[in-house]
Short mmCIF file of C-alpha atoms in Angstrom, two decimals:
data_model
loop_
_atom_site.label_atom_id
_atom_site.label_comp_id
_atom_site.label_asym_id
_atom_site.label_seq_id
_atom_site.Cartn_x
_atom_site.Cartn_y
_atom_site.Cartn_z
CA MET S 1 174.09 47.00 60.93
CA SER S 2 173.84 50.64 61.69
CA ASN S 3 172.24 52.33 64.60
CA HIS S 4 169.24 53.17 62.41
CA ASP S 5 168.63 49.51 61.85
CA ARG S 6 168.63 48.83 65.55
CA GLU S 7 166.56 51.79 66.68
CA GLY S 8 164.31 52.57 63.75
CA SER S 9 163.99 56.26 63.01
CA HIS S 10 165.60 57.26 66.31
CA PRO S 11 169.32 57.93 65.96
CA SER S 12 171.81 56.42 68.35
CA ASN S 13 174.23 58.36 70.52
CA ARG S 14 176.85 58.04 67.77
CA ASP S 15 174.45 59.47 65.17
CA ALA S 16 173.48 62.23 67.56
CA ALA S 17 177.15 63.11 67.93
CA LEU S 18 177.53 63.08 64.18
CA GLU S 19 174.54 65.33 63.78
CA ARG S 20 175.94 67.74 66.35
CA ALA S 21 179.29 67.74 64.54
CA TRP S 22 177.50 68.31 61.27
CA ARG S 23 175.54 71.25 62.62
CA GLU S 24 178.75 72.78 63.90
CA ALA S 25 180.37 72.26 60.52
CA SER S 26 177.43 73.41 58.45
CA ASP S 27 176.02 76.73 59.58
CA GLU S 28 175.90 78.74 56.38
CA GLN S 29 173.11 81.23 55.92
CA PRO S 30 171.75 82.85 52.77
CA PRO S 31 173.27 86.25 52.02
CA ALA S 32 171.51 89.28 53.41
CA HIS S 33 170.57 90.68 50.00
CA LEU S 34 168.81 87.41 49.21
CA ASP S 35 166.86 87.64 52.47
CA ALA S 36 165.89 91.21 51.68
CA ALA S 37 164.74 90.30 48.17
CA ILE S 38 162.60 87.41 49.39
CA ILE S 39 161.08 89.40 52.25
CA ALA S 40 160.34 92.26 49.87
CA ALA S 41 158.63 89.86 47.47
CA ALA S 42 156.56 88.44 50.33
CA ARG S 43 155.51 91.89 51.50
CA LYS S 44 154.62 92.91 47.99
CA SER S 45 152.52 89.81 47.54
CA ALA S 46 150.74 90.16 50.89
CA PRO S 47 148.93 93.42 51.62
CA ASN S 48 149.54 92.91 55.35
CA ARG S 49 145.97 93.63 56.31
CA GLY S 50 145.39 94.75 59.88
CA GLU S 51 149.05 95.24 60.63
CA GLN S 52 149.67 98.43 62.55
CA PRO S 53 153.27 98.96 61.33
CA HIS S 54 152.10 98.91 57.74
CA THR S 55 149.25 101.37 58.22
CA ALA S 56 151.63 104.08 59.35
CA PRO S 57 153.33 104.51 55.95
CA VAL S 58 149.90 105.05 54.43
CA ARG S 59 149.28 107.91 56.82
CA VAL S 60 152.69 109.32 56.06
CA GLN S 61 151.94 109.09 52.38
CA SER S 62 148.65 110.94 52.75
CA ARG S 63 150.34 113.63 54.84
CA ASN S 64 153.01 113.96 52.19
CA TRP S 65 150.32 114.30 49.58
CA LEU S 66 148.66 117.09 51.54
CA THR S 67 151.96 118.85 52.10
CA LYS S 68 152.77 118.51 48.45
CA TRP S 69 149.51 119.84 47.06
CA GLN S 70 148.51 122.38 49.70
CA PRO S 71 150.60 125.28 48.32
CA LEU S 72 149.35 124.55 44.83
CA ALA S 73 145.75 124.56 46.02
CA VAL S 74 146.25 127.89 47.80
CA ALA S 75 147.90 129.39 44.72
CA ALA S 76 145.05 128.17 42.53
CA THR S 77 142.48 129.70 44.89
CA VAL S 78 144.27 133.07 44.90
CA ALA S 79 144.57 133.00 41.13
CA GLY S 80 140.88 132.22 40.80
CA LEU S 81 139.87 135.09 43.05
CA ALA S 82 142.16 137.46 41.16
CA PHE S 83 140.65 136.35 37.87
CA VAL S 84 137.14 136.99 39.12
CA LEU S 85 138.11 140.46 40.33
CA VAL S 86 139.78 141.27 37.03
CA GLN S 87 136.71 140.09 35.19
CA MET S 88 134.52 142.36 37.28
CA LEU S 89 136.61 145.54 37.12
CA PRO S 90 136.83 146.05 33.33
CA ARG S 91 133.06 146.21 33.04
CA GLU S 92 133.03 149.44 35.06
CA HIS S 93 135.99 150.92 33.24
CA ASP S 94 134.58 150.09 29.84
CA LEU S 95 131.69 152.46 30.41
CA ALA S 96 133.71 155.58 29.62
CA PRO S 97 135.14 154.36 26.30
CA SER S 98 131.71 153.19 25.27
CA LEU S 99 130.21 156.57 25.95
CA GLN S 100 133.05 158.29 24.15
CA ARG S 101 132.42 156.19 21.09
CA GLN S 102 128.77 157.08 21.17
CA GLU S 103 129.52 160.77 21.51
CA SER S 104 131.86 160.76 18.53
CA ALA S 105 129.45 158.75 16.40
CA PRO S 106 127.10 160.78 14.13
CA VAL S 107 123.50 160.97 15.15
CA PRO S 108 121.35 158.72 12.98
CA ALA S 109 119.28 160.50 10.42
CA SER S 110 116.12 158.96 11.71
CA ALA S 111 116.83 160.43 15.10
CA LYS S 112 117.29 164.02 13.80
CA PRO S 113 114.65 166.43 14.90
CA GLN S 114 111.90 166.91 12.34
CA SER S 115 109.63 169.26 14.15
CA GLN S 116 107.50 170.16 11.11
CA SER S 117 107.37 166.69 9.68
CA PRO S 118 104.10 164.83 9.84
CA SER S 119 106.00 161.81 11.13
CA GLN S 120 106.98 163.43 14.37
CA SER S 121 105.55 160.71 16.55
CA SER S 122 107.27 158.00 14.56
CA SER S 123 110.55 159.86 14.85
CA ALA S 124 110.04 160.07 18.56
CA ARG S 125 109.38 156.36 18.74
CA GLU S 126 112.51 155.72 16.74
CA ALA S 127 114.44 157.95 19.05
CA THR S 128 113.00 156.18 22.04
CA ASP S 129 113.72 152.80 20.52
CA ASN S 130 117.18 153.95 19.61
CA ARG S 131 117.75 154.95 23.18
CA GLN S 132 116.76 151.55 24.44
CA ALA S 133 118.26 149.50 21.63
CA PRO S 134 121.38 147.56 22.46
CA SER S 135 124.53 149.21 21.30
CA ALA S 136 127.09 147.63 19.11
CA ASP S 137 129.16 146.61 22.10
CA GLY S 138 126.23 144.95 23.76
CA THR S 139 125.46 147.59 26.33
CA VAL S 140 121.82 148.41 26.79
CA GLY S 141 120.48 151.92 27.52
CA LEU S 142 123.94 153.43 27.69
CA ARG S 143 123.74 155.49 24.54
CA GLU S 144 123.72 159.22 24.78
CA PRO S 145 120.15 160.45 24.52
CA VAL S 146 119.49 161.84 21.07
CA ALA S 147 117.83 165.19 20.63
CA VAL S 148 114.09 164.88 20.64
CA PRO S 149 111.77 167.72 19.60
CA GLU S 150 110.27 169.34 22.55
CA GLN S 151 106.75 168.74 21.37
CA THR S 152 107.38 165.08 20.79
CA ARG S 153 109.10 164.73 24.07
CA SER S 154 106.21 166.41 25.82
CA GLN S 155 103.76 164.12 24.12
CA SER S 156 105.60 161.10 25.41
CA GLU S 157 106.00 162.62 28.79
CA VAL S 158 102.25 163.08 29.21
CA LEU S 159 101.83 159.38 29.39
CA VAL S 160 104.33 159.11 32.20
CA PRO S 161 102.90 159.32 35.72
CA PRO S 162 104.31 162.20 37.78
CA ALA S 163 107.41 161.24 39.73
CA THR S 164 107.13 164.29 41.90
CA PRO S 165 103.99 165.48 43.59
CA ALA S 166 101.96 167.74 41.38
CA PRO S 167 101.91 171.36 42.40
CA PRO S 168 99.01 171.87 44.68
CA ALA S 169 95.99 173.75 43.46
CA ALA S 170 96.84 176.45 45.91
CA THR S 171 99.71 177.41 43.67
CA SER S 172 97.35 179.81 41.92
CA LYS S 173 96.83 181.46 45.25
CA ALA S 174 100.50 182.15 45.70
CA THR S 175 101.46 185.23 47.54
CA ALA S 176 102.63 188.35 45.78
CA SER S 177 106.18 187.86 46.85
CA ASP S 178 106.22 184.37 45.46
CA THR S 179 104.81 185.68 42.25
CA ALA S 180 107.58 188.24 41.97
CA VAL S 181 110.24 185.66 42.53
CA ALA S 182 108.67 183.46 39.93
CA ALA S 183 108.54 186.31 37.43
CA SER S 184 112.18 187.09 37.88
CA SER S 185 113.11 183.55 37.08
CA SER S 186 110.80 182.90 34.19
CA SER S 187 113.56 181.48 32.06
CA ALA S 188 114.40 179.01 34.78
CA ARG S 189 110.79 177.97 34.97
CA GLU S 190 110.75 177.42 31.22
CA LYS S 191 113.62 175.08 31.66
CA LYS S 192 111.75 173.43 34.46
CA LEU S 193 108.77 173.06 32.15
CA GLY S 194 110.96 171.48 29.56
CA ASN S 195 112.40 169.10 32.08
CA ALA S 196 109.17 168.35 33.87
CA ALA S 197 108.81 165.00 32.30
CA SER S 198 106.55 163.66 34.93
CA LEU S 199 103.87 166.29 34.93
CA ASP S 200 100.44 165.20 33.91
CA ALA S 201 97.85 167.32 32.15
CA ALA S 202 96.31 168.72 35.32
CA ALA S 203 99.67 169.77 36.68
CA TRP S 204 100.58 171.28 33.35
CA ALA S 205 97.35 173.33 33.35
CA ALA S 206 98.08 174.42 36.88
CA GLN S 207 101.52 175.61 35.86
CA ILE S 208 100.05 177.58 32.96
CA ALA S 209 97.64 179.15 35.37
CA ALA S 210 100.48 180.03 37.69
CA LEU S 211 102.46 181.64 34.85
CA HIS S 212 99.42 183.57 33.79
CA GLY S 213 98.68 184.61 37.32
CA SER S 214 102.21 185.79 37.83
CA GLY S 215 101.88 188.06 34.80
CA ASP S 216 104.25 186.16 32.54
CA VAL S 217 101.73 185.92 29.77
CA THR S 218 104.32 185.17 27.10
CA ALA S 219 105.59 182.15 28.98
CA ALA S 220 102.04 181.08 29.70
CA GLU S 221 101.17 181.27 26.02
CA LYS S 222 104.25 179.30 25.05
CA SER S 223 103.47 176.66 27.60
CA LEU S 224 99.86 176.50 26.47
CA ARG S 225 100.93 175.95 22.85
CA ALA S 226 103.21 173.13 23.91
CA PHE S 227 100.41 171.76 26.07
CA ARG S 228 98.04 171.78 23.11
CA ALA S 229 100.59 170.11 20.90
CA ALA S 230 101.02 167.34 23.44
CA ALA S 231 97.39 166.93 24.38
CA PRO S 232 94.61 167.65 21.89
CA GLY S 233 92.06 168.52 24.58
CA ALA S 234 94.43 170.65 26.59
CA ASP S 235 92.03 173.58 27.00
CA ALA S 236 89.63 171.39 28.92
CA TYR S 237 92.21 171.05 31.73
CA LEU S 238 92.53 174.82 32.13
CA PRO S 239 90.60 176.54 34.87
CA ASP S 240 87.51 178.49 33.84
CA SER S 241 89.23 181.80 34.53
CA LEU S 242 91.77 181.08 31.78
CA ARG S 243 89.35 179.80 29.14
CA ASP S 244 88.74 183.24 27.63
CA TRP S 245 92.48 183.98 27.63
CA ALA S 246 93.22 180.62 26.07
CA ARG S 247 90.86 181.33 23.17
CA THR S 248 93.05 184.31 22.28
CA VAL S 249 96.13 182.12 22.07
CA GLU S 250 96.70 180.44 18.76
CA MET Q 1 189.55 98.33 55.72
CA THR Q 2 188.82 95.07 57.44
CA ARG Q 3 187.62 96.89 60.52
CA ALA Q 4 185.31 99.05 58.42
CA ILE Q 5 183.78 96.01 56.77
CA ALA Q 6 183.39 94.31 60.13
CA ALA Q 7 181.75 97.41 61.58
CA ALA Q 8 179.34 97.55 58.66
CA VAL Q 9 178.44 93.88 58.84
CA ALA Q 10 178.08 93.72 62.62
CA PRO Q 11 174.66 95.45 62.84
CA LEU Q 12 173.37 93.28 60.02
CA ASP Q 13 174.45 90.13 61.81
CA THR Q 14 172.89 91.41 65.02
CA ALA Q 15 169.60 92.05 63.24
CA ARG Q 16 169.65 88.61 61.67
CA ARG Q 17 170.31 86.97 65.01
CA MET Q 18 167.46 88.92 66.60
CA HIS Q 19 165.18 87.93 63.76
CA THR Q 20 166.11 84.30 64.20
CA ARG Q 21 165.54 84.55 67.94
CA ASN Q 22 162.11 86.09 67.34
CA ALA Q 23 161.33 83.21 65.00
CA GLU Q 24 162.32 80.77 67.71
CA LEU Q 25 160.16 82.57 70.29
CA GLU Q 26 157.14 82.61 68.00
CA PRO Q 27 154.65 80.15 69.52
CA ARG Q 28 152.70 79.54 66.35
CA THR Q 29 153.39 76.46 64.28
CA ASP Q 30 154.70 76.61 60.76
CA GLU Q 31 151.26 75.78 59.42
CA ALA Q 32 149.63 78.55 61.46
CA LEU Q 33 152.20 81.04 60.25
CA MET Q 34 151.66 80.03 56.64
CA ARG Q 35 147.91 80.35 57.06
CA ALA Q 36 148.43 83.81 58.54
CA TYR Q 37 150.57 84.71 55.56
CA CYS Q 38 147.85 83.42 53.26
CA ARG Q 39 145.52 85.90 54.96
CA GLY Q 40 147.95 88.72 54.17
CA ASP Q 41 150.18 88.81 57.24
CA ALA Q 42 153.65 89.39 55.80
CA ARG Q 43 155.21 89.30 59.26
CA ALA Q 44 154.14 85.69 59.62
CA PHE Q 45 156.07 84.92 56.48
CA GLU Q 46 159.12 86.67 57.86
CA THR Q 47 159.01 84.45 60.93
CA LEU Q 48 158.50 81.38 58.82
CA TYR Q 49 161.36 82.33 56.56
CA ALA Q 50 163.66 82.98 59.50
CA ARG Q 51 162.91 79.50 60.81
CA HIS Q 52 163.73 77.65 57.61
CA LYS Q 53 165.98 79.82 55.50
CA GLY Q 54 169.27 78.41 56.81
CA ALA Q 55 168.22 74.81 56.37
CA THR Q 56 166.87 75.24 52.86
CA TYR Q 57 169.91 77.24 51.86
CA ARG Q 58 172.27 74.56 53.13
CA TYR Q 59 170.14 71.88 51.49
CA PHE Q 60 170.81 73.49 48.12
CA LEU Q 61 174.39 74.44 48.98
CA ARG Q 62 175.39 70.84 49.80
CA HIS Q 63 173.68 69.51 46.70
CA ALA Q 64 175.43 72.15 44.59
CA GLY Q 65 178.86 71.17 45.87
CA SER Q 66 179.17 74.35 47.91
CA ASP Q 67 178.52 76.47 44.80
CA ALA Q 68 177.04 79.53 46.47
CA THR Q 69 175.78 81.06 43.23
CA THR Q 70 173.69 78.02 42.39
CA ALA Q 71 172.53 77.75 45.98
CA ASP Q 72 171.44 81.40 45.94
CA GLU Q 73 169.47 80.86 42.76
CA LEU Q 74 167.75 77.71 43.95
CA HIS Q 75 167.04 79.14 47.39
CA GLN Q 76 165.46 82.25 45.96
CA ASP Q 77 163.39 80.24 43.48
CA LEU Q 78 162.12 78.02 46.27
CA TRP Q 79 160.90 80.86 48.44
CA LEU Q 80 159.40 82.69 45.52
CA ARG Q 81 157.42 79.52 44.84
CA VAL Q 82 156.26 79.56 48.45
CA ILE Q 83 155.19 83.16 48.02
CA GLY Q 84 153.49 82.31 44.74
CA ALA Q 85 151.58 79.45 46.39
CA ARG Q 86 150.15 81.76 49.05
CA GLU Q 87 146.64 81.87 47.63
CA ARG Q 88 146.31 78.13 47.01
CA TYR Q 89 148.10 76.74 50.06
CA GLU Q 90 146.14 74.16 52.04
CA VAL Q 91 147.33 72.33 55.13
CA GLN Q 92 147.51 68.72 53.97
CA ALA Q 93 150.83 67.83 55.59
CA LYS Q 94 153.52 69.40 57.72
CA PHE Q 95 154.75 72.67 56.33
CA SER Q 96 158.33 71.41 56.30
CA THR Q 97 157.30 68.37 54.24
CA TRP Q 98 155.56 70.62 51.74
CA LEU Q 99 158.51 73.02 51.73
CA TYR Q 100 161.10 70.33 51.02
CA THR Q 101 158.88 68.78 48.40
CA LEU Q 102 159.06 72.08 46.58
CA ALA Q 103 162.80 72.27 47.22
CA ARG Q 104 163.41 68.80 45.89
CA HIS Q 105 161.34 69.47 42.76
CA ARG Q 106 163.35 72.60 42.16
CA LEU Q 107 166.57 70.67 42.62
CA VAL Q 108 165.47 67.97 40.17
CA ASP Q 109 164.60 70.65 37.63
CA HIS Q 110 168.02 72.16 38.12
CA TRP Q 111 169.83 68.88 37.60
CA ARG Q 112 167.80 68.11 34.52
CA SER Q 113 168.52 71.48 32.99
CA ARG Q 114 172.22 71.52 33.89
CA HIS Q 115 173.27 67.90 33.63
CA GLY Q 116 170.47 66.19 31.75
CA VAL Q 117 170.11 63.61 34.51
CA SER Q 118 167.71 62.97 37.35
CA LEU Q 119 168.35 62.17 40.98
CA ALA Q 120 167.15 58.59 40.54
CA SER Q 121 169.63 57.87 37.77
CA LEU Q 122 172.51 58.84 40.04
CA GLU Q 123 171.80 56.13 42.58
CA ASP Q 124 174.39 53.42 42.42
CA ASP Q 125 173.53 50.36 44.44
CA ALA Q 126 177.02 48.98 43.92
CA ILE Q 127 178.60 52.00 45.53
CA LEU Q 128 176.11 51.79 48.36
CA SER Q 129 176.88 48.11 49.00
CA GLN Q 130 180.63 48.66 48.99
CA ALA Q 131 180.35 51.55 51.36
CA GLU Q 132 178.22 49.54 53.78
CA GLU Q 133 180.74 46.74 53.78
CA ARG Q 134 183.62 49.15 54.38
CA ALA Q 135 181.77 50.86 57.17
CA ALA Q 136 180.89 47.55 58.86
CA ALA Q 137 184.50 46.48 58.75
CA SER Q 138 185.79 49.65 60.33
CA ARG Q 139 183.07 50.02 62.92
CA ASP Q 140 184.41 50.71 66.35
CA VAL Q 141 181.70 51.49 68.83
CA ASP Q 142 183.95 52.03 71.80
CA ASP Q 143 186.21 54.60 70.18
CA ASP Q 144 183.92 57.42 69.02
CA PRO Q 145 185.69 60.66 68.01
CA LEU Q 146 182.40 62.52 67.42
CA HIS Q 147 182.02 63.37 71.09
CA ALA Q 148 184.88 65.82 70.80
CA SER Q 149 184.34 69.28 69.49
CA ILE Q 150 185.34 69.60 65.88
CA ASP Q 151 187.83 72.06 64.47
CA ALA Q 152 187.88 73.91 61.15
CA GLU Q 153 189.64 71.14 59.32
CA THR Q 154 187.07 68.65 60.55
CA ARG Q 155 184.28 70.86 59.32
CA ARG Q 156 185.86 71.15 55.91
CA ARG Q 157 186.37 67.42 55.68
CA LEU Q 158 182.76 66.72 56.73
CA VAL Q 159 181.37 68.96 54.04
CA ALA Q 160 183.70 67.45 51.48
CA ALA Q 161 182.72 63.96 52.60
CA LEU Q 162 179.06 64.66 52.07
CA ALA Q 163 179.83 65.99 48.63
CA ASP Q 164 181.24 62.58 47.80
CA VAL Q 165 178.10 60.79 48.97
CA PRO Q 166 175.80 59.76 46.09
CA PRO Q 167 172.97 62.23 45.52
CA LEU Q 168 170.07 60.15 46.78
CA GLN Q 169 171.88 59.24 50.01
CA ARG Q 170 172.98 62.83 50.40
CA ASP Q 171 169.45 63.96 49.75
CA ALA Q 172 168.05 61.68 52.43
CA PHE Q 173 170.69 62.84 54.88
CA LEU Q 174 170.03 66.54 54.20
CA LEU Q 175 166.27 66.10 54.39
CA HIS Q 176 166.75 64.42 57.73
CA ILE Q 177 169.37 66.58 59.35
CA GLU Q 178 168.62 69.98 57.78
CA GLY Q 179 164.90 69.65 57.13
CA GLY Q 180 164.21 67.77 60.33
CA LEU Q 181 162.03 65.26 58.50
CA SER Q 182 161.42 61.80 59.90
CA LEU Q 183 162.06 58.60 57.94
CA ASP Q 184 158.38 58.26 57.12
CA GLU Q 185 158.17 61.85 55.92
CA ILE Q 186 161.24 61.40 53.74
CA ALA Q 187 159.78 58.21 52.36
CA SER Q 188 156.54 59.96 51.55
CA LEU Q 189 158.35 62.92 50.01
CA THR Q 190 160.64 60.82 47.84
CA ALA Q 191 157.95 58.29 46.98
CA THR Q 192 160.02 55.41 48.28
CA SER Q 193 159.68 52.92 51.06
CA GLY Q 194 160.86 53.49 54.60
CA GLU Q 195 163.46 50.75 54.21
CA THR Q 196 164.99 52.46 51.21
CA VAL Q 197 165.22 55.72 53.12
CA LYS Q 198 166.74 53.91 56.07
CA SER Q 199 169.35 52.36 53.78
CA ARG Q 200 170.23 55.68 52.23
CA LEU Q 201 170.59 57.33 55.58
CA ARG Q 202 172.72 54.50 56.86
CA TYR Q 203 175.12 54.94 53.98
CA ALA Q 204 175.42 58.69 54.47
CA TYR Q 205 175.97 58.40 58.19
CA ARG Q 206 178.64 55.77 57.72
CA ARG Q 207 180.46 57.82 55.14
CA LEU Q 208 180.60 60.85 57.39
CA ARG Q 209 181.58 58.79 60.38
CA GLU Q 210 184.48 57.32 58.40
CA THR Q 211 185.66 60.80 57.60
CA LEU Q 212 185.69 61.79 61.22
CA GLU Q 213 187.41 58.56 62.25
CA ASP Q 214 190.13 59.07 59.65
CA LEU Q 215 190.91 62.42 61.19
CA GLN Q 216 191.76 60.86 64.53
#
């Protein structure tokens, strides 16, 4: 009978010695690459939740991601800003070529001055519309103003409220020196009359009175004719002292 | 060249020894470590593996006739099965009993695929009886050579002697001495009675003791 028979599951001293001898004789271990493969498989299978050593690589990975993409993000931002600036600049530079094209283009027939035509007002409207119509390149109000008959222009300008203060009524009471200066520059005043787009009927009548008072009757007559062409009841705006003179003007 | 290899292997051996020492210092039981691994703690698995890797490897190595390639394959398959069972593991027995149940199943599969035989068919009661008779005749309690430290030749002869032991007796011996399983646990694992396990162990012990006595 063996020791196991005598002592059940507890080995005897002889079996203990055999076990010790066996453990000294048998101490092989699995190769290191096998250990590494098994440990790697275990780590891959288990996410290792709550383990501090395994949260660090995640932080390293995020830092690497930031380091990797930061220059690209900066470059993209700079490129975007440059694109916006480039998109803004050509709009200002394109103004000159657009105007040059308009200058070289022939004036539409409908916009040509027809001073004696019965359709003067319609021509003026067309000219006005043409001025405000969008151009071929999409720009609005950038076309060169077409020539508009003076009478037509004056008629449209009557409806415009004065942008500058109307000459005071005391203009007719100008001093003699002022009158002389005004007489010497009658041509300049005519140009002013032509450009006075914002004058209303009362101011226009006051200017006629000033011209007449300064002795420039010719200019006053010319202005009165233009005034009549623009406003049918122009004589009613004139002061009483000029009514008799106005009746002589045709 | 030899020095270079030794220098390269030395840190690895040091790390493995430290890992084994950490596994020995770990206060948690095998079952607690496996439960921790089931919850996702891979370090618990590393400790568990360090505790049992040598024993399971030698279990396969002795059954494979010291064929390291086969032992590597079986050892890796076993632990991959442990890893694969992580989500369905339940503590119903000692971890070592569960582990060697898996190991034994893997070994049976290997024998079936390679040799077309099972462990049970290799048991030879005639051999067992003859061995018991021979051991009883040569028993000498007073003169025990196992108390002396063994040398390299003794180690080689011991391993060779176990290779000559029939598989079921060898299996019982390895489960007992490498796996640390008790007779009852081996009986439960192998689905046999305690007396059968005791008989198998007795045969294996006698065979090894004869080897050592012949060396004297």
